[in-house]
């Protein structure tokens, strides 16, 4: 089944899960698309089975809290940032709920976490104005970059580069003083970069030239919430939630809005991602929603 404008317009919420008592602050799909794990401000990690459409397990990180969470290349381990006590990143085995390793270094909240697509390295960005490079096999930071402000960072899914290789490009974009950048994602084909903000606009960049191809707006975010924006797996569509619980979808090539989907969310849709392997996506406020198309195009 191919993802088209009509198929996207047909998506409806198939299941809603109310496992959390507070906001879901992050979730991540396993690379095979079979499971999804969420982290919440209620200090819980909930593991869902995407094929059966149900929660499998709930784990807790009561002492340290849990914020940004990412699967490693093994489907039974995750790394996540802490939002209580300290700003150490933790490497957890889901199999036996035991920590494998700690990654101390940041001294303010971690705001970006990205796993390399090709090896066991990952990067983190923090309000301490640094980006750190790590290796899952060592607790020591492998690289450090100091910046002027709050960083956003991501790996290129094509080749695992943090920045474009030889010679890598540096882009300067006009700064919008009304909002700050909150996220950065590459499209799966490595050709596009999506920059999300805590205002009412997204920017789509050419990953090679840095030129702004489209700006997307028209969604509600008056309270400067950090809303997750995402590409579809085929890089053809861009989607973001809004503070009124709706999901806005655009065509990446034309820049035209394709759909506004109502997920009946009770709060801002802070997390939104397409499943990497199956024709479904998930969105979250304090509830988790699984979406499915209702037509075959």
Coordinates of N, CA and C in Angstrom, one line a residue, residues 54-270:
X54 N -1.4 -3.4 21.8 CA -1.7 -3.4 23.3 C -0.4 -3.2 24.0
X55 N -0.5 -2.6 25.3 CA 0.7 -2.5 26.1 C 1.2 -3.8 26.6
X56 N 2.6 -4.0 26.6 CA 3.2 -5.2 27.0 C 3.7 -5.2 28.4
X57 N 4.4 -4.0 28.7 CA 5.1 -3.9 30.1 C 5.1 -2.5 30.5
X58 N 5.2 -2.3 31.8 CA 5.4 -0.9 32.3 C 6.6 -1.0 33.3
X59 N 7.6 -0.2 33.0 CA 8.8 -0.1 33.9 C 8.8 1.3 34.5
X60 N 9.5 1.5 35.6 CA 9.6 2.8 36.3 C 11.0 3.2 36.5
X61 N 11.1 4.6 36.5 CA 12.4 5.2 36.8 C 12.1 6.3 37.8
X62 N 11.6 5.9 39.0 CA 11.1 6.8 40.0 C 12.2 7.7 40.5
X63 N 13.4 7.2 40.7 CA 14.4 8.0 41.3 C 15.0 9.1 40.4
X64 N 15.2 8.7 39.1 CA 15.8 9.6 38.2 C 14.9 10.3 37.2
X65 N 13.6 9.8 37.1 CA 12.7 10.3 36.1 C 13.2 9.8 34.7
X66 N 12.4 10.0 33.7 CA 12.7 9.6 32.4 C 12.2 10.6 31.4
X67 N 13.0 11.0 30.4 CA 12.6 12.1 29.5 C 12.8 11.5 28.1
X68 N 13.8 12.0 27.3 CA 14.0 11.5 26.0 C 14.4 10.1 26.0
X69 N 13.8 9.2 25.2 CA 14.1 7.8 25.2 C 14.3 7.4 23.7
X70 N 15.3 6.5 23.5 CA 15.7 6.0 22.2 C 16.1 4.5 22.3
X71 N 15.5 3.8 21.3 CA 16.0 2.4 21.2 C 17.5 2.4 20.7
X72 N 18.3 1.5 21.1 CA 19.6 1.2 20.5 C 19.3 0.2 19.4
X73 N 20.4 -0.4 18.8 CA 20.2 -1.3 17.7 C 19.6 -2.6 18.2
X74 N 19.8 -2.9 19.5 CA 19.2 -4.1 20.0 C 17.8 -3.7 20.5
X75 N 16.8 -4.4 20.1 CA 15.4 -4.0 20.4 C 15.0 -4.1 21.9
X76 N 15.9 -4.7 22.7 CA 15.6 -4.9 24.1 C 16.4 -3.9 25.0
X77 N 17.1 -2.9 24.4 CA 17.8 -1.9 25.2 C 17.5 -0.5 24.7
X78 N 17.5 0.4 25.7 CA 17.2 1.8 25.4 C 18.2 2.7 26.1
X79 N 18.4 3.9 25.6 CA 19.1 5.0 26.3 C 18.0 6.1 26.6
X80 N 18.1 6.7 27.7 CA 17.2 7.8 28.0 C 17.8 8.8 28.9
X81 N 17.4 10.1 28.8 CA 17.8 11.1 29.7 C 17.0 11.2 31.0
X82 N 17.6 11.8 32.0 CA 16.9 11.9 33.3 C 16.3 13.3 33.4
X83 N 15.3 13.4 34.2 CA 14.8 14.8 34.5 C 14.6 15.0 36.0
X84 N 15.3 14.1 36.8 CA 15.3 14.3 38.3 C 16.7 14.0 38.8
X85 N 17.1 14.6 39.8 CA 18.4 14.3 40.5 C 19.6 14.9 39.7
X86 N 19.8 14.3 38.5 CA 21.0 14.8 37.7 C 20.6 14.7 36.2
X87 N 21.5 15.0 35.3 CA 21.3 15.0 33.9 C 22.1 13.9 33.2
X88 N 22.4 12.8 33.9 CA 23.1 11.7 33.3 C 22.1 10.9 32.4
X89 N 22.7 10.4 31.3 CA 22.0 9.5 30.4 C 22.2 8.1 30.8
X90 N 21.1 7.3 30.8 CA 21.1 6.0 31.3 C 20.8 4.9 30.2
X91 N 21.6 3.8 30.2 CA 21.5 2.7 29.2 C 20.8 1.6 30.0
X92 N 19.6 1.2 29.5 CA 18.8 0.2 30.3 C 18.5 -1.0 29.4
X93 N 18.6 -2.2 30.1 CA 18.2 -3.4 29.5 C 16.7 -3.6 29.9
X94 N 15.8 -3.7 28.8 CA 14.4 -3.9 29.1 C 14.1 -5.3 29.5
X95 N 15.0 -6.2 29.1 CA 14.8 -7.6 29.4 C 14.7 -7.9 30.9
X96 N 15.7 -7.3 31.7 CA 15.7 -7.6 33.1 C 15.6 -6.3 33.9
X97 N 15.3 -5.1 33.3 CA 15.1 -3.9 33.9 C 16.4 -3.5 34.8
X98 N 17.5 -3.7 34.2 CA 18.8 -3.3 34.9 C 19.6 -2.3 34.0
X99 N 20.3 -1.4 34.7 CA 21.1 -0.5 34.0 C 22.4 -1.1 33.5
X100 N 22.7 -0.9 32.3 CA 24.0 -1.4 31.7 C 25.1 -0.5 31.9
X101 N 24.8 0.8 31.8 CA 25.9 1.8 31.9 C 25.2 3.2 32.1
X102 N 26.0 4.1 32.7 CA 25.6 5.5 32.9 C 26.6 6.4 32.0
X103 N 26.0 7.5 31.5 CA 26.8 8.4 30.7 C 26.7 9.8 31.4
X104 N 27.6 10.1 32.4 CA 27.6 11.4 33.0 C 28.3 12.5 32.2
X105 N 28.0 13.7 32.3 CA 28.7 14.8 31.6 C 27.9 16.1 31.5
X106 N 26.6 16.0 31.1 CA 25.8 17.2 31.0 C 25.4 17.6 32.4
X107 N 25.4 19.0 32.6 CA 25.0 19.5 33.9 C 23.7 20.3 33.8
X108 N 23.0 20.3 32.7 CA 21.7 20.8 32.6 C 20.9 19.8 31.8
X109 N 19.6 20.1 31.7 CA 18.6 19.1 31.1 C 19.0 18.8 29.6
X110 N 19.0 17.5 29.3 CA 19.2 17.0 27.9 C 18.0 17.3 27.1
X111 N 18.2 18.0 25.9 CA 17.1 18.4 25.1 C 17.1 17.7 23.7
X112 N 18.1 16.9 23.4 CA 18.2 16.2 22.2 C 19.0 14.9 22.4
X113 N 18.5 13.8 21.8 CA 19.2 12.5 21.9 C 19.0 11.8 20.6
X114 N 20.0 11.3 19.9 CA 19.9 10.7 18.6 C 20.9 9.6 18.5
X115 N 20.4 8.4 18.1 CA 21.2 7.2 18.0 C 21.8 7.1 16.6
X116 N 23.0 6.7 16.4 CA 23.6 6.6 15.1 C 22.9 5.4 14.4
X117 N 22.6 5.5 13.1 CA 21.9 4.4 12.4 C 22.9 3.3 12.0
X118 N 24.2 3.5 12.1 CA 25.2 2.6 11.6 C 26.0 1.9 12.7
X119 N 26.1 2.5 13.9 CA 27.0 1.9 14.9 C 26.4 2.2 16.3
X120 N 27.2 1.9 17.3 CA 26.8 2.1 18.7 C 27.1 3.5 19.3
X121 N 27.2 4.5 18.5 CA 27.4 5.8 19.0 C 26.1 6.5 19.0
X122 N 26.0 7.5 19.9 CA 24.8 8.4 19.9 C 25.3 9.8 20.4
X123 N 24.4 10.8 20.1 CA 24.8 12.2 20.4 C 23.7 12.7 21.3
X124 N 24.1 13.7 22.1 CA 23.1 14.3 23.0 C 23.4 15.8 23.0
X125 N 22.3 16.6 23.1 CA 22.5 18.1 23.2 C 21.8 18.5 24.5
X126 N 22.3 19.6 25.1 CA 21.8 20.0 26.5 C 21.6 21.5 26.6
X127 N 20.8 21.9 27.6 CA 20.7 23.3 27.9 C 22.1 23.8 28.5
X128 N 23.0 23.0 28.7 CA 24.4 23.4 29.1 C 25.2 23.9 27.9
X129 N 24.5 24.0 26.8 CA 25.1 24.5 25.5 C 26.2 23.7 25.0
X130 N 26.1 22.3 25.2 CA 27.0 21.4 24.6 C 26.3 20.3 23.8
X131 N 27.1 19.8 22.8 CA 26.7 18.5 22.2 C 27.8 17.5 22.5
X132 N 27.4 16.3 23.0 CA 28.3 15.3 23.3 C 28.1 14.1 22.5
X133 N 29.2 13.5 22.1 CA 29.2 12.2 21.3 C 29.6 11.1 22.3
X134 N 28.8 10.0 22.2 CA 29.0 8.9 23.1 C 29.1 7.5 22.4
X135 N 29.7 6.5 23.0 CA 29.7 5.2 22.5 C 29.1 4.3 23.6
X136 N 28.1 3.5 23.2 CA 27.4 2.6 24.2 C 28.4 1.8 25.1
X137 N 29.6 1.5 24.5 CA 30.5 0.6 25.2 C 31.4 1.3 26.2
X138 N 31.3 2.6 26.3 CA 32.1 3.4 27.3 C 31.4 4.5 28.0
X139 N 31.6 4.7 29.3 CA 30.9 5.8 30.0 C 31.5 7.1 29.7
X140 N 32.6 7.1 29.0 CA 33.3 8.4 28.8 C 32.8 9.1 27.5
X141 N 32.7 10.4 27.6 CA 32.3 11.2 26.4 C 33.4 11.1 25.3
X142 N 33.0 10.8 24.1 CA 33.9 10.6 23.0 C 34.2 11.9 22.2
X143 N 33.4 12.9 22.4 CA 33.6 14.1 21.7 C 32.7 15.2 22.3
X144 N 33.1 16.4 22.2 CA 32.4 17.5 22.9 C 32.5 18.8 22.0
X145 N 31.3 19.4 21.9 CA 31.2 20.7 21.1 C 30.5 21.7 21.9
X146 N 31.1 22.9 22.1 CA 30.5 24.0 22.8 C 29.8 24.9 21.8
X147 N 28.6 25.3 22.2 CA 27.8 26.2 21.3 C 27.4 27.4 22.0
X148 N 26.7 28.3 21.2 CA 26.3 29.6 21.7 C 25.0 29.6 22.4
X149 N 24.2 28.6 22.1 CA 22.9 28.5 22.8 C 22.4 27.0 22.9
X150 N 21.1 26.9 23.1 CA 20.5 25.5 23.2 C 20.7 24.8 21.9
X151 N 21.3 23.6 21.9 CA 21.5 22.9 20.6 C 20.4 22.0 20.2
X152 N 20.2 21.8 18.9 CA 19.4 20.7 18.4 C 20.4 19.9 17.5
X153 N 20.2 18.6 17.5 CA 21.2 17.8 16.8 C 20.5 16.4 16.4
X154 N 21.0 15.9 15.3 CA 20.5 14.6 14.8 C 21.5 13.9 13.9
X155 N 21.4 12.6 13.8 CA 22.2 11.9 12.8 C 21.5 11.8 11.5
X156 N 22.3 11.8 10.4 CA 21.7 11.6 9.1 C 21.4 10.1 9.0
X157 N 20.2 9.7 8.7 CA 19.9 8.3 8.7 C 20.5 7.5 7.5
X158 N 21.0 8.2 6.5 CA 21.6 7.6 5.3 C 23.0 7.0 5.6
X159 N 23.8 7.8 6.3 CA 25.2 7.4 6.4 C 25.7 7.6 7.8
X160 N 24.9 8.0 8.8 CA 25.3 8.1 10.2 C 26.2 9.3 10.5
X161 N 26.3 10.3 9.6 CA 27.0 11.5 9.8 C 26.2 12.4 10.7
X162 N 26.9 13.1 11.6 CA 26.2 14.1 12.4 C 26.0 15.4 11.5
X163 N 27.1 15.6 10.8 CA 27.0 16.7 9.8 C 27.4 16.1 8.4
X164 N 27.2 16.8 7.4 CA 27.5 16.2 6.0 C 29.0 16.0 5.9
X165 N 29.4 14.9 5.3 CA 30.9 14.6 5.1 C 31.5 15.5 4.0
X166 N 32.7 15.7 4.1 CA 33.8 16.2 3.2 C 33.6 17.0 2.0
X167 N 33.7 18.3 2.0 CA 33.7 19.1 3.3 C 32.3 19.3 3.8
X168 N 32.1 19.2 5.1 CA 30.7 19.3 5.5 C 30.2 20.8 5.4
X169 N 28.9 20.9 5.3 CA 28.3 22.2 5.0 C 27.9 22.9 6.3
X170 N 28.1 24.2 6.4 CA 27.6 25.0 7.5 C 26.5 26.0 6.9
X171 N 25.4 26.0 7.5 CA 24.3 26.9 7.0 C 24.0 28.0 8.0
X172 N 23.7 29.2 7.5 CA 23.2 30.2 8.4 C 21.8 30.6 8.0
X173 N 20.9 30.5 8.9 CA 19.5 30.8 8.6 C 19.1 32.0 9.4
X174 N 18.2 32.8 8.8 CA 17.7 34.0 9.5 C 17.0 33.6 10.8
X175 N 17.4 34.2 11.8 CA 16.9 33.8 13.2 C 15.5 34.5 13.4
X176 N 14.6 33.7 13.8 CA 13.2 34.2 14.2 C 13.2 34.4 15.7
X177 N 13.2 35.7 16.1 CA 13.3 36.0 17.5 C 12.0 35.7 18.3
X178 N 10.9 35.3 17.6 CA 9.7 35.0 18.3 C 9.6 33.6 18.8
X179 N 10.5 32.7 18.4 CA 10.5 31.4 18.8 C 11.9 30.8 18.8
X180 N 12.1 29.6 19.4 CA 13.4 28.9 19.4 C 13.3 27.6 18.8
X181 N 14.4 27.1 18.2 CA 14.4 25.8 17.6 C 14.3 24.7 18.7
X182 N 13.4 23.7 18.5 CA 13.3 22.7 19.5 C 13.6 21.3 18.9
X183 N 13.7 21.1 17.6 CA 14.0 19.8 17.1 C 14.5 19.9 15.7
X184 N 15.3 18.8 15.3 CA 15.9 18.7 14.0 C 15.8 17.2 13.6
X185 N 15.2 17.0 12.4 CA 15.2 15.6 11.9 C 15.6 15.6 10.4
X186 N 16.3 14.5 10.0 CA 16.5 14.3 8.6 C 15.4 13.4 8.0
X187 N 15.1 13.6 6.8 CA 14.2 12.6 6.1 C 15.0 11.3 5.9
X188 N 14.3 10.2 5.7 CA 15.0 8.9 5.5 C 15.9 8.9 4.3
X189 N 15.6 9.7 3.3 CA 16.5 9.7 2.1 C 17.7 10.6 2.3
X190 N 17.8 11.3 3.4 CA 18.9 12.2 3.7 C 18.9 13.5 2.9
X191 N 17.9 13.8 2.2 CA 17.9 15.0 1.3 C 17.2 16.2 2.0
X192 N 16.5 16.0 3.0 CA 15.7 17.1 3.7 C 16.0 17.1 5.2
X193 N 15.9 18.4 5.7 CA 16.0 18.6 7.2 C 14.8 19.3 7.6
X194 N 14.2 18.8 8.7 CA 13.0 19.4 9.2 C 13.3 20.1 10.6
X195 N 13.1 21.4 10.6 CA 13.4 22.1 11.9 C 12.1 22.5 12.5
X196 N 11.9 22.0 13.8 CA 10.7 22.4 14.5 C 11.0 23.5 15.5
X197 N 10.0 24.3 15.9 CA 10.2 25.4 16.8 C 9.1 25.3 17.9
X198 N 9.2 26.2 18.9 CA 8.2 26.2 19.9 C 7.2 27.3 19.6
X199 N 7.2 27.8 18.3 CA 6.2 28.7 17.8 C 5.2 28.0 16.9
X200 N 4.7 28.8 16.0 CA 3.7 28.2 15.1 C 4.2 27.9 13.7
X201 N 5.5 27.6 13.6 CA 6.0 27.3 12.2 C 7.1 26.3 12.2
X202 N 7.1 25.5 11.1 CA 8.2 24.5 10.8 C 8.9 25.0 9.6
X203 N 10.2 24.6 9.5 CA 11.0 24.9 8.3 C 11.5 23.6 7.7
X204 N 11.4 23.6 6.4 CA 12.0 22.4 5.7 C 13.1 22.9 4.9
X205 N 14.3 22.3 5.1 CA 15.6 22.7 4.4 C 16.1 21.7 3.5
X206 N 16.7 22.1 2.4 CA 17.5 21.3 1.6 C 18.8 20.9 2.4
X207 N 19.0 19.6 2.6 CA 20.1 19.1 3.5 C 21.5 19.4 2.9
X208 N 21.5 19.6 1.6 CA 22.8 19.8 0.9 C 23.2 21.3 0.8
X209 N 22.2 22.1 0.6 CA 22.4 23.6 0.4 C 22.0 24.4 1.5
X210 N 21.1 23.9 2.4 CA 20.7 24.7 3.5 C 19.6 25.7 3.2
X211 N 19.1 25.7 2.0 CA 18.1 26.6 1.6 C 16.7 26.2 2.2
X212 N 15.9 27.2 2.6 CA 14.6 26.9 3.1 C 13.7 26.6 1.9
X213 N 13.2 25.4 1.9 CA 12.3 25.0 0.8 C 10.8 25.4 1.1
X214 N 10.4 25.2 2.3 CA 9.0 25.5 2.7 C 9.0 25.9 4.2
X215 N 8.1 26.8 4.5 CA 7.7 27.0 5.9 C 6.3 26.6 6.1
X216 N 6.0 25.9 7.1 CA 4.6 25.4 7.4 C 4.1 26.0 8.6
X217 N 2.8 26.4 8.5 CA 2.2 27.1 9.7 C 0.7 26.7 9.8
X218 N -0.1 27.5 10.5 CA -1.5 27.2 10.5 C -1.9 26.2 11.6
X219 N -1.0 25.9 12.5 CA -1.4 25.0 13.6 C -1.3 25.8 14.9
X220 N -2.0 25.4 15.9 CA -2.0 26.1 17.2 C -0.9 25.8 18.1
X221 N -0.1 26.8 18.5 CA 0.9 26.6 19.5 C 1.2 27.9 20.2
X222 N 0.1 28.4 20.9 CA 0.2 29.8 21.5 C 1.0 29.7 22.8
X223 N 1.1 28.5 23.4 CA 1.8 28.4 24.7 C 3.3 28.0 24.6
X224 N 3.8 28.0 23.4 CA 5.2 27.7 23.1 C 5.6 26.3 23.6
X225 N 4.7 25.4 23.3 CA 5.0 24.0 23.7 C 6.0 23.3 22.7
X226 N 6.8 22.4 23.2 CA 7.7 21.7 22.3 C 6.8 20.6 21.6
X227 N 6.5 20.7 20.3 CA 5.7 19.7 19.6 C 6.7 19.0 18.6
X228 N 6.5 17.7 18.6 CA 7.4 16.9 17.7 C 6.8 16.9 16.3
X229 N 7.7 17.2 15.3 CA 7.3 17.1 13.9 C 8.1 15.9 13.3
X230 N 7.5 15.3 12.3 CA 8.0 14.0 11.7 C 7.8 13.9 10.2
X231 N 8.7 13.2 9.6 CA 8.5 12.8 8.2 C 7.8 11.5 8.2
X232 N 7.1 11.2 7.1 CA 6.6 9.9 6.8 C 7.9 9.1 6.3
X233 N 7.9 7.7 6.4 CA 9.0 6.9 6.1 C 9.5 7.1 4.6
X234 N 8.6 7.5 3.7 CA 9.0 7.7 2.3 C 9.4 9.1 2.0
X235 N 9.5 9.9 3.1 CA 10.0 11.3 3.0 C 9.1 12.3 2.2
X236 N 7.9 11.8 1.9 CA 6.9 12.6 1.1 C 6.0 13.5 1.9
X237 N 5.9 13.2 3.1 CA 4.9 14.0 3.9 C 5.5 14.4 5.3
X238 N 5.0 15.5 5.8 CA 5.5 16.1 7.1 C 4.3 16.3 7.9
X239 N 4.4 15.9 9.2 CA 3.3 16.1 10.1 C 3.7 16.6 11.5
X240 N 2.8 17.3 12.1 CA 3.0 17.8 13.5 C 1.7 17.9 14.2
X241 N 1.7 17.7 15.5 CA 0.5 17.9 16.3 C 0.4 19.3 16.7
X242 N -0.6 19.6 17.5 CA -0.9 21.0 17.9 C -1.5 21.0 19.3
X243 N -1.6 22.2 19.9 CA -2.0 22.2 21.3 C -3.5 21.9 21.4
X244 N -4.2 22.0 20.3 CA -5.7 21.6 20.4 C -6.0 20.2 20.1
X245 N -4.9 19.3 20.0 CA -5.1 17.9 19.8 C -5.2 17.4 18.4
X246 N -5.1 18.4 17.4 CA -5.2 18.0 16.0 C -3.8 17.7 15.4
X247 N -3.8 17.0 14.3 CA -2.5 16.7 13.6 C -2.6 17.3 12.2
X248 N -1.6 18.0 11.8 CA -1.5 18.7 10.5 C -0.5 18.0 9.6
X249 N -0.9 17.8 8.4 CA -0.1 17.0 7.4 C 0.1 17.9 6.2
X250 N 1.4 17.9 5.7 CA 1.7 18.6 4.5 C 2.4 17.7 3.5
X251 N 2.3 18.1 2.2 CA 3.1 17.4 1.2 C 4.5 18.1 1.2
X252 N 5.6 17.3 1.3 CA 6.9 17.9 1.4 C 7.4 18.6 0.2
X253 N 7.0 18.0 -1.0 CA 7.4 18.6 -2.3 C 6.7 19.9 -2.6
X254 N 5.4 19.9 -2.5 CA 4.6 21.0 -2.9 C 4.4 22.1 -1.8
X255 N 4.5 21.6 -0.5 CA 4.3 22.5 0.6 C 2.9 22.7 0.9
X256 N 2.0 22.0 0.2 CA 0.5 22.2 0.4 C 0.1 21.3 1.6
X257 N -0.9 21.9 2.4 CA -1.5 21.1 3.5 C -2.4 20.0 2.9
X258 N -2.2 18.8 3.4 CA -2.9 17.7 2.8 C -4.1 17.3 3.7
X259 N -3.9 17.4 5.1 CA -5.0 17.0 6.0 C -4.8 17.6 7.3
X260 N -5.9 17.7 8.0 CA -6.0 18.0 9.5 C -6.8 16.9 10.1
X261 N -6.1 16.1 10.9 CA -6.7 14.9 11.5 C -7.0 15.2 13.0
X262 N -8.2 14.7 13.4 CA -8.6 15.0 14.8 C -8.4 13.7 15.6
X263 N -7.4 13.7 16.5 CA -7.1 12.6 17.4 C -7.8 12.5 18.7
X264 N -8.7 13.6 18.9 CA -9.4 13.6 20.2 C -8.5 13.6 21.4
X265 N -7.3 14.2 21.2 CA -6.4 14.3 22.3 C -6.9 15.3 23.3
X266 N -6.6 15.0 24.6 CA -7.1 15.9 25.6 C -6.2 17.1 25.9
X267 N -4.9 17.0 25.4 CA -3.9 18.0 25.6 C -3.1 18.2 24.3
X268 N -2.1 19.0 24.4 CA -1.2 19.2 23.2 C -0.6 17.9 22.8
X269 N -0.5 17.7 21.4 CA 0.1 16.5 20.9 C 1.6 16.7 20.8
X270 N 2.3 16.3 21.9 CA 3.7 16.6 22.1 C 4.6 15.6 21.3

